[in-house]
CSV table of C-alpha atoms in Angstrom, one decimal:
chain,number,residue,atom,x,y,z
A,462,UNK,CA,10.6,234.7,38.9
A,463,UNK,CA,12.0,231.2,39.3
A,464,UNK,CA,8.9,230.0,36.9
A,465,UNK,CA,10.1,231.9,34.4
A,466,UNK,CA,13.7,231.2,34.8
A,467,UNK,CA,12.4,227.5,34.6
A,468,UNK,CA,10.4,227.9,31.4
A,469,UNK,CA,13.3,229.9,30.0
A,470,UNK,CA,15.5,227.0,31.0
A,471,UNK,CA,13.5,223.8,30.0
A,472,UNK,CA,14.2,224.2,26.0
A,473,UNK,CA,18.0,224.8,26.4
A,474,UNK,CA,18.5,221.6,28.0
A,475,UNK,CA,16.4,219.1,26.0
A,476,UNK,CA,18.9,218.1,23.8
A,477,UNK,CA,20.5,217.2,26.8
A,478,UNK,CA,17.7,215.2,28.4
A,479,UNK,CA,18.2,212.4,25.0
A,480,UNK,CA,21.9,212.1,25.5
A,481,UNK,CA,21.6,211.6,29.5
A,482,UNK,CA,19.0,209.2,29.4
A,483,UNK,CA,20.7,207.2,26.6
A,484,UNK,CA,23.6,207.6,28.0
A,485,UNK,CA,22.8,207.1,31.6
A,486,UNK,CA,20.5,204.1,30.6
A,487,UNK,CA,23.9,202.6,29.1
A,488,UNK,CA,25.5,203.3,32.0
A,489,UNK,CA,23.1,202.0,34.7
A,490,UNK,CA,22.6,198.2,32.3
A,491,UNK,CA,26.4,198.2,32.2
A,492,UNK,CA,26.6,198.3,36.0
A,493,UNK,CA,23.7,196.0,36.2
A,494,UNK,CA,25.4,193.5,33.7
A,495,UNK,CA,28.9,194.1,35.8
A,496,UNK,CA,26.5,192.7,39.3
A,497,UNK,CA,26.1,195.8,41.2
A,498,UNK,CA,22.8,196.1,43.0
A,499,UNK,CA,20.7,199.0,41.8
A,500,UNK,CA,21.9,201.2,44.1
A,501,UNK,CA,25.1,201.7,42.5
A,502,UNK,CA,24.4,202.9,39.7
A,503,UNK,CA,21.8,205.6,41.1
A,504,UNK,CA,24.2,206.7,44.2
A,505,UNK,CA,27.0,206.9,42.0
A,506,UNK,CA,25.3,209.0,38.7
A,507,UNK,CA,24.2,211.5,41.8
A,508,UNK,CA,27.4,211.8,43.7
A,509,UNK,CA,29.9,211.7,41.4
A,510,UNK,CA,27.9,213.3,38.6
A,511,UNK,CA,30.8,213.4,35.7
A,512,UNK,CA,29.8,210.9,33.2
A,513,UNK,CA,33.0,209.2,31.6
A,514,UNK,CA,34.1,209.1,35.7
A,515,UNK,CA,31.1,207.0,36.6
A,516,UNK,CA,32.1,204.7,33.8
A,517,UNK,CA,36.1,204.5,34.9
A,518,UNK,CA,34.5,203.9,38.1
A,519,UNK,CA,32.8,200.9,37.4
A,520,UNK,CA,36.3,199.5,35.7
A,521,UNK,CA,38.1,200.5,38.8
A,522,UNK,CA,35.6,198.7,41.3
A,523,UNK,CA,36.4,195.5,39.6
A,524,UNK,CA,39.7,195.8,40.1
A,525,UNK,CA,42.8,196.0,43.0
A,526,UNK,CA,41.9,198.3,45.8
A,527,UNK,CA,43.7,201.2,45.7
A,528,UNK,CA,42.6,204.8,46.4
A,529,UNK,CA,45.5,206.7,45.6
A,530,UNK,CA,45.2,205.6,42.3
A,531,UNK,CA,41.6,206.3,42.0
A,532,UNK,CA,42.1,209.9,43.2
A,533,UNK,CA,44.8,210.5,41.0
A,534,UNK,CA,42.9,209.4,38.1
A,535,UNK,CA,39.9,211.0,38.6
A,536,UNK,CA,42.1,214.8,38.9
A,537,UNK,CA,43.2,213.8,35.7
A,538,UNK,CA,40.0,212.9,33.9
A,539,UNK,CA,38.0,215.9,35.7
A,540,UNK,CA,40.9,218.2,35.2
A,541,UNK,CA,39.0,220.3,32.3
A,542,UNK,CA,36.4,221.7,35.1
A,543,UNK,CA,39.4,223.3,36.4
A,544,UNK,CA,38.6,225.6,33.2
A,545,UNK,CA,35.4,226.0,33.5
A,546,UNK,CA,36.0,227.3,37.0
A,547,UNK,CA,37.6,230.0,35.8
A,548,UNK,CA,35.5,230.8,32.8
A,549,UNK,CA,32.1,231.1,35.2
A,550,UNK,CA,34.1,232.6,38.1
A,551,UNK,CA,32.6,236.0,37.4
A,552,UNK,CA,29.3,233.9,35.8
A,553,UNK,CA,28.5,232.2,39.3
A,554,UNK,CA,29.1,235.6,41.1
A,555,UNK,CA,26.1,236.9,43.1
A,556,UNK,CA,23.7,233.7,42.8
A,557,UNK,CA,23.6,233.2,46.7
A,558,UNK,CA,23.6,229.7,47.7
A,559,UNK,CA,22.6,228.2,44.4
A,560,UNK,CA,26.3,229.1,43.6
A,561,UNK,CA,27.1,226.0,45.7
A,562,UNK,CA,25.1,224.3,43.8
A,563,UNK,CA,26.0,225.6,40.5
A,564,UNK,CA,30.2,224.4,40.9
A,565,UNK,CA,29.0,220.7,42.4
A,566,UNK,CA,26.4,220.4,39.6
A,567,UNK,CA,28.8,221.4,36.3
A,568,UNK,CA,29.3,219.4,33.8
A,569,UNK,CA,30.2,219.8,30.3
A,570,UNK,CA,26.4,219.9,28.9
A,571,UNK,CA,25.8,222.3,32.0
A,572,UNK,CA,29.1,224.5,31.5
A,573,UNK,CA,28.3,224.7,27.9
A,574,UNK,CA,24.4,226.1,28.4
A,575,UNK,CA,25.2,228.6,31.5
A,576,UNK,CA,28.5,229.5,29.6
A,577,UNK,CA,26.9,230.3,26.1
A,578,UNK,CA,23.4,231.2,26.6
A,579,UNK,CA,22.4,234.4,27.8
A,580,UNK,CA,19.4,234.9,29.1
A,581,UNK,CA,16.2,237.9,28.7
A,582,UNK,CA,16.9,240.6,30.8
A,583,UNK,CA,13.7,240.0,32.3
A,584,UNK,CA,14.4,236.3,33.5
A,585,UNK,CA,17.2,235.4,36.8
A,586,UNK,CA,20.4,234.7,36.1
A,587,UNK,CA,21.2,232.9,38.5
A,588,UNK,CA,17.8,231.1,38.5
A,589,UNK,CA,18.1,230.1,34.6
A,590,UNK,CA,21.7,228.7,35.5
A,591,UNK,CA,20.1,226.6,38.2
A,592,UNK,CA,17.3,225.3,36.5
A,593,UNK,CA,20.0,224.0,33.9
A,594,UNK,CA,21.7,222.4,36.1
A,595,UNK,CA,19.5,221.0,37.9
A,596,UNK,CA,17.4,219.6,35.0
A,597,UNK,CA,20.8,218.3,33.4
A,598,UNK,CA,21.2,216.3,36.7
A,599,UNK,CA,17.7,214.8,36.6
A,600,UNK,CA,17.9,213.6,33.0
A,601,UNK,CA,21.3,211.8,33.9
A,602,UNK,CA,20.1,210.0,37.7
A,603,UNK,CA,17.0,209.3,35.8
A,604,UNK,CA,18.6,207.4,32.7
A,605,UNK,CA,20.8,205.5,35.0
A,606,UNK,CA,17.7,204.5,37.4
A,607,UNK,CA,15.7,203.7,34.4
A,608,UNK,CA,18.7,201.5,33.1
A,609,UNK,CA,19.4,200.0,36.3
A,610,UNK,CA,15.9,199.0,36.6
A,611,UNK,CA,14.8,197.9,33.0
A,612,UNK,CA,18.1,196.9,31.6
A,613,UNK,CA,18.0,196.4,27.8
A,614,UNK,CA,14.9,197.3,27.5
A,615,UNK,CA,15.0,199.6,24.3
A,616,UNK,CA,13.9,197.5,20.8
A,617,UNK,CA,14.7,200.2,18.2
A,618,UNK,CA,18.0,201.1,17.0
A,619,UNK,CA,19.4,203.9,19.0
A,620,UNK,CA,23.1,203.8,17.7
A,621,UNK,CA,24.3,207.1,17.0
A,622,UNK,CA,21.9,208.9,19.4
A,623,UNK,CA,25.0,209.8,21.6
A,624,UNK,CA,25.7,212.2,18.5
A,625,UNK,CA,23.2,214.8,20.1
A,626,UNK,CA,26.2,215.8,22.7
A,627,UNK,CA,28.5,216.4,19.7
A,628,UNK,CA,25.8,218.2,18.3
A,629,UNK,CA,25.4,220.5,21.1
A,630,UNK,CA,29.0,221.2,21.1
A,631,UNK,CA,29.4,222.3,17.7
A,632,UNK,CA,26.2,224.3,17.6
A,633,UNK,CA,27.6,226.0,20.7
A,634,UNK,CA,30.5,226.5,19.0
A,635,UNK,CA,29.3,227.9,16.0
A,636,UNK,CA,26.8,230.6,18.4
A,637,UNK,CA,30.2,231.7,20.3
A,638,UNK,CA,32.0,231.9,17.0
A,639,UNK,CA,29.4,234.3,15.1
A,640,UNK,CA,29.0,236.4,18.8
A,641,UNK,CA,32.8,237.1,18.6
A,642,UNK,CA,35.0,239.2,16.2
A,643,UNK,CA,38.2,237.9,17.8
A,644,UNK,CA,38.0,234.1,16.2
A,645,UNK,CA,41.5,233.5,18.5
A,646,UNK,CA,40.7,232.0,21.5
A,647,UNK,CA,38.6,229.8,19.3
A,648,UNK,CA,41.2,228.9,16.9
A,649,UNK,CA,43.4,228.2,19.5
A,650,UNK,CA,40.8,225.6,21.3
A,651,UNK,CA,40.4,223.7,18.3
A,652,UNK,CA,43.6,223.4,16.9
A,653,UNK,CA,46.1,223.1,20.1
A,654,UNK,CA,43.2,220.0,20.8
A,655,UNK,CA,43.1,218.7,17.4
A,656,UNK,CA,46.9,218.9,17.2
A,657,UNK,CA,47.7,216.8,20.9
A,658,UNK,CA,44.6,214.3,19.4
A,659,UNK,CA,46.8,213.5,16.3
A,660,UNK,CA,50.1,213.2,18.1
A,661,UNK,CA,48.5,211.8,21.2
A,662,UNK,CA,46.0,209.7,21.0
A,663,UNK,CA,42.3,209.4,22.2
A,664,UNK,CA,43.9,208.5,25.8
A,665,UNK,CA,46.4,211.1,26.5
A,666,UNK,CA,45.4,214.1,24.5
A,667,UNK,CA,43.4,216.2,27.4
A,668,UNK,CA,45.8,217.2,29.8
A,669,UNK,CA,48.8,218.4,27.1
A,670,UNK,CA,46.0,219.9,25.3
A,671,UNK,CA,44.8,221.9,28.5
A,672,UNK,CA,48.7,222.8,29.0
A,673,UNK,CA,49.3,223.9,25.4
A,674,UNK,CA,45.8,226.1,25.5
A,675,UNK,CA,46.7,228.1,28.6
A,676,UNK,CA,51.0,228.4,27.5
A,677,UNK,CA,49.5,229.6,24.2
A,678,UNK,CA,47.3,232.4,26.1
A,679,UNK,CA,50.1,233.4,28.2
A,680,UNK,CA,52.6,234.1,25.5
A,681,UNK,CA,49.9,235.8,23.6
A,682,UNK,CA,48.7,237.8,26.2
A,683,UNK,CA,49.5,241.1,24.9
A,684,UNK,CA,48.2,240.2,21.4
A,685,UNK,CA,44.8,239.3,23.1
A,686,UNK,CA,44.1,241.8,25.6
A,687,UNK,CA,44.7,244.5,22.7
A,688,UNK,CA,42.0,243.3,20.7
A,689,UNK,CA,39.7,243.3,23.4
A,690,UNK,CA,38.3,240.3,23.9
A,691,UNK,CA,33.9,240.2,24.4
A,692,UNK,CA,33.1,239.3,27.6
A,693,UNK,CA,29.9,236.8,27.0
B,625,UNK,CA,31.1,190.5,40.4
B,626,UNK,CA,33.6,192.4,42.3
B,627,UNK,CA,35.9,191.1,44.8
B,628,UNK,CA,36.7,194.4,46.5
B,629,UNK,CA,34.8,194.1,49.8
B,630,UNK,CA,31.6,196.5,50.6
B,631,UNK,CA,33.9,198.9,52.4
B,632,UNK,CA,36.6,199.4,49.9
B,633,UNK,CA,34.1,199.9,47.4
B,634,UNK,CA,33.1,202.7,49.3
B,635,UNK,CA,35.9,204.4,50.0
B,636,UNK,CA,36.7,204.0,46.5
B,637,UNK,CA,33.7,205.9,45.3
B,638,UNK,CA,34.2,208.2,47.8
B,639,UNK,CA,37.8,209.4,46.7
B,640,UNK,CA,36.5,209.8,43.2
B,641,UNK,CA,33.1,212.0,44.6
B,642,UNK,CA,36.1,213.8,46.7
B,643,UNK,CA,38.3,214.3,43.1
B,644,UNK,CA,35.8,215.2,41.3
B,645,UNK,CA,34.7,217.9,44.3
B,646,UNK,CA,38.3,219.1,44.3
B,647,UNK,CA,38.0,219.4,40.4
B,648,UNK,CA,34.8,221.7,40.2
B,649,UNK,CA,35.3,224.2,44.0
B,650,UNK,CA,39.2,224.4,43.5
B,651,UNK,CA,38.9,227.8,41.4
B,652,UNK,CA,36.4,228.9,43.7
B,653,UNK,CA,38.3,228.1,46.6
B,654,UNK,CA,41.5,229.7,45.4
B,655,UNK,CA,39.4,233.1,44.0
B,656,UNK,CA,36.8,233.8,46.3
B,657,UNK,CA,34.0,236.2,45.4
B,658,UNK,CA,35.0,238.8,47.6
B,659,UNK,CA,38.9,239.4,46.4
B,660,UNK,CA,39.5,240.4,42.9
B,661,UNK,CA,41.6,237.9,40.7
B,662,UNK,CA,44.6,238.5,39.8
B,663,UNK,CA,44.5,240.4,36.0
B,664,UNK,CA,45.9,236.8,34.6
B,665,UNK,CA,43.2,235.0,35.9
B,666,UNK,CA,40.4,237.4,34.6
B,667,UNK,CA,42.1,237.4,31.4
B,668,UNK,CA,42.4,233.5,31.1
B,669,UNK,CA,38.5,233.8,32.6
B,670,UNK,CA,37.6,235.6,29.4
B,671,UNK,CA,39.2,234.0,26.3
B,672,UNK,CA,39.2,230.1,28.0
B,673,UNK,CA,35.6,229.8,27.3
B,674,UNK,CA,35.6,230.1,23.5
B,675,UNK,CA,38.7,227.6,23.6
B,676,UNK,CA,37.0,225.0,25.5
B,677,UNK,CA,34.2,224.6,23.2
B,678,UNK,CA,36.6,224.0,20.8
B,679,UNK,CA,38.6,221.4,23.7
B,680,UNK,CA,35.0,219.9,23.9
B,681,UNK,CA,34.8,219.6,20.2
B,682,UNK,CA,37.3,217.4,19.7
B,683,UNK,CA,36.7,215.6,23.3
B,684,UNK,CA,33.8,214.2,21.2
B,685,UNK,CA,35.4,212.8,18.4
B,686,UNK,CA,38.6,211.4,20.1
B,687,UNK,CA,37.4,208.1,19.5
B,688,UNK,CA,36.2,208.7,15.8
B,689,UNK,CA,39.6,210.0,14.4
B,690,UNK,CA,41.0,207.1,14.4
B,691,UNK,CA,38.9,205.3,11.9
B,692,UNK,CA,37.8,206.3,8.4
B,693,UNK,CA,39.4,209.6,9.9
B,694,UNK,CA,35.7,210.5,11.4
B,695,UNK,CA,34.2,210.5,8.1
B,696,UNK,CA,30.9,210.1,9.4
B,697,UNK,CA,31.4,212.7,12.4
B,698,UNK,CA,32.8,215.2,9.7
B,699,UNK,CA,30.0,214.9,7.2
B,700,UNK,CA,27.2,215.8,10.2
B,701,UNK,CA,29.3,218.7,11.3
B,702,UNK,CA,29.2,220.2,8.0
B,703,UNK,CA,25.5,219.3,8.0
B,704,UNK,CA,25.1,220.8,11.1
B,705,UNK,CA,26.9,224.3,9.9
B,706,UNK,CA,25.3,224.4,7.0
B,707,UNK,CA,21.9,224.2,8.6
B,708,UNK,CA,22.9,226.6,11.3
B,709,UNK,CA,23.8,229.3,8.8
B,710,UNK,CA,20.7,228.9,7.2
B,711,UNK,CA,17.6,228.7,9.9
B,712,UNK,CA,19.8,230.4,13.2
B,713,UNK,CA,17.5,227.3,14.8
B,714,UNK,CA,19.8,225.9,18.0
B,715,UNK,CA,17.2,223.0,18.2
B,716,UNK,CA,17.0,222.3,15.0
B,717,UNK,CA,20.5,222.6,13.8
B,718,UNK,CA,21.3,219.8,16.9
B,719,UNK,CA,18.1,217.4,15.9
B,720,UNK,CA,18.4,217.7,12.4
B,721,UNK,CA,22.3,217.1,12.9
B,722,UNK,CA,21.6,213.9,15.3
B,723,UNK,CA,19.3,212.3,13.1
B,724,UNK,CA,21.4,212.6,9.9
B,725,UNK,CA,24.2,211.1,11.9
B,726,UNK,CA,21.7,208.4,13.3
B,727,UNK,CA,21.2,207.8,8.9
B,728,UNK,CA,24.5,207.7,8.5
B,729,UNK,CA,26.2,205.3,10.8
B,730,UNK,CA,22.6,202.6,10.8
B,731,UNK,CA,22.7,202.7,7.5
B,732,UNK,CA,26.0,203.0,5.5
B,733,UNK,CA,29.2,201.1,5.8
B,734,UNK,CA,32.3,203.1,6.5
């Protein structure tokens, strides 16, 4: 059973496994290059395990001591697995105690698989959403180790690898799109975003854009739930 | 290096493990298995997910917009559809999609 879930797993996540290790390499040299010991960078890309937190982190280390701050600010760059919470709150039901597992270990690559992917009727859901998870979390300690411990070791041009996570995005997009007839809650994702991006800016657009989502699903509650919206 | 001594780096990194915790269990927390949410909640639980791909869309190119308005980014999304549409290939869509980014960015001046 959990072979199978594994096997059935593995595939889904190896786009993944080329973003993290880039990506965690990056992040592990960077913390290297700032004079933390190796440790750092491997405790932290385990523990904390939410990439663009990792690399606030590292900013925040260097600078005034202050804890409240750093609290604050990591509620408000996390805040988006707030929604994911409640999109795999009737996902993550019935797993056991891989559930506990399954909240500490979700990230956006993670949410995205367990969230889109359904898996043969034959194979464990709650296995498959484990095994993503847990291979997710692999790929990213073991880019940052690997960067930690070899630096700037790569010699071929990698710029534009960190595409792959954009990639995955879109294609998941596209998959929840075609599954759908109601295109709203889709819509509404994109443009409320893209809207608070323009008006925004790359640094304050999350938050409002969370806001505006969720006030645009209230209001248009009884337009939604009439249309019966597919449960994945 | 940093001048934040070894103990206030670690209670540092532990508020941000703690906020990030609080982040990920708090749904959980407030709606536990055994209770049934509250019809708002199951309702938000069903339609969020398609508009959080869409969140996550354009979390990626927040840093592209601003210049050559994601030119690049846009032309490899429309790759990416349009090989989507054709093979129905998830792996291939996003290698295929990567790689022709990868051309794009080492290669051409935007």
């Amino acid at each position: 059973m959990k072979r199978k879930a594994f096997e059935t797993a593995l595939p889904y996540t190896l786009p993944i496994c080329v973003g993290f290790l880039f990506l965690g390499m990056s992040y592990g040299f960077l913390m290297r290059s700032m004079g933390f010991s190796v440790w750092y960078p491997i405790l932290m890309s385990f523990f904390i395990y939410a990439g663009s937190m990792e690399f606030v982190t590292a900013n925040l280390l260097m600078s005034a001591y202050n804890p409240l701050y750093a609290f604050v600010l990591t509620l408000l760059v996390n805040a988006r697995h707030m929604f994911y919470g409640i999109s795999m709150l009737d996902k993550y039901k019935n797993t056991g105690w891989k559930k506990f597992y399954l909240i500490y270990g979700m990230c956006d690559e993670s949410f995205t698989i367990n969230c889109t992917v359904t898996p043969p009727k034959d194979v464990d859901k709650g296995w498959f959403m484990f095994f993503v998870t847990l291979l997710n979390q692999i790929y990213w300690v073991g880019g940052a180790t690997l960067g930690a411990l070899l630096g700037s070791v790569l010699t071929f041009d990698t710029t534009g690898i960190e595409f792959v996570m954009t990639a995955l995005f879109v294609v998941m997009f596209i998959n929840q799109w075609e599954e759908s007839s109601n295109h709203r809650p889709a819509l509404i994702g994109l443009i409320s975003s893209f809207i608070c991006l323009i008006l925004l800016g790359a640094d304050n657009f999350m938050l409002p854009a969370m806001a505006l989502i969720i006030l645009i699903f209230t209001l248009d509650r009884k337009n939604l739930d009439k249309q019966e919206v597919t449960t994945l | 290096m940093t001048t934040m001594s070894f103990p206030h780096q670690v209670i540092t990194i532990g508020v941000v493990v703690l906020g990030t915790m609080l982040t990920r269990f708090l749904p959980f927390i407030l709606f536990p298995e055994n209770k049934t949410p509250p019809a708002y909640i199951t309702y938000l639980g069903n339609v969020l997910p398609y508009a959080t791909m869409g969140l996550l869309v354009i979390f990626c190119l927040k840093d592209a917009v601003t210049r050559s308005f994601a030119f690049p980014e846009l032309l490899a999304i429309l790759f990416i559809v349009i090989i989507h549409k054709w093979k129905h290939s998830t792996f291939l869509s996003i290698g295929l999609g990567t790689v022709f980014y990868m051309v794009l960015v080492q290669n051409i001046t935007f």
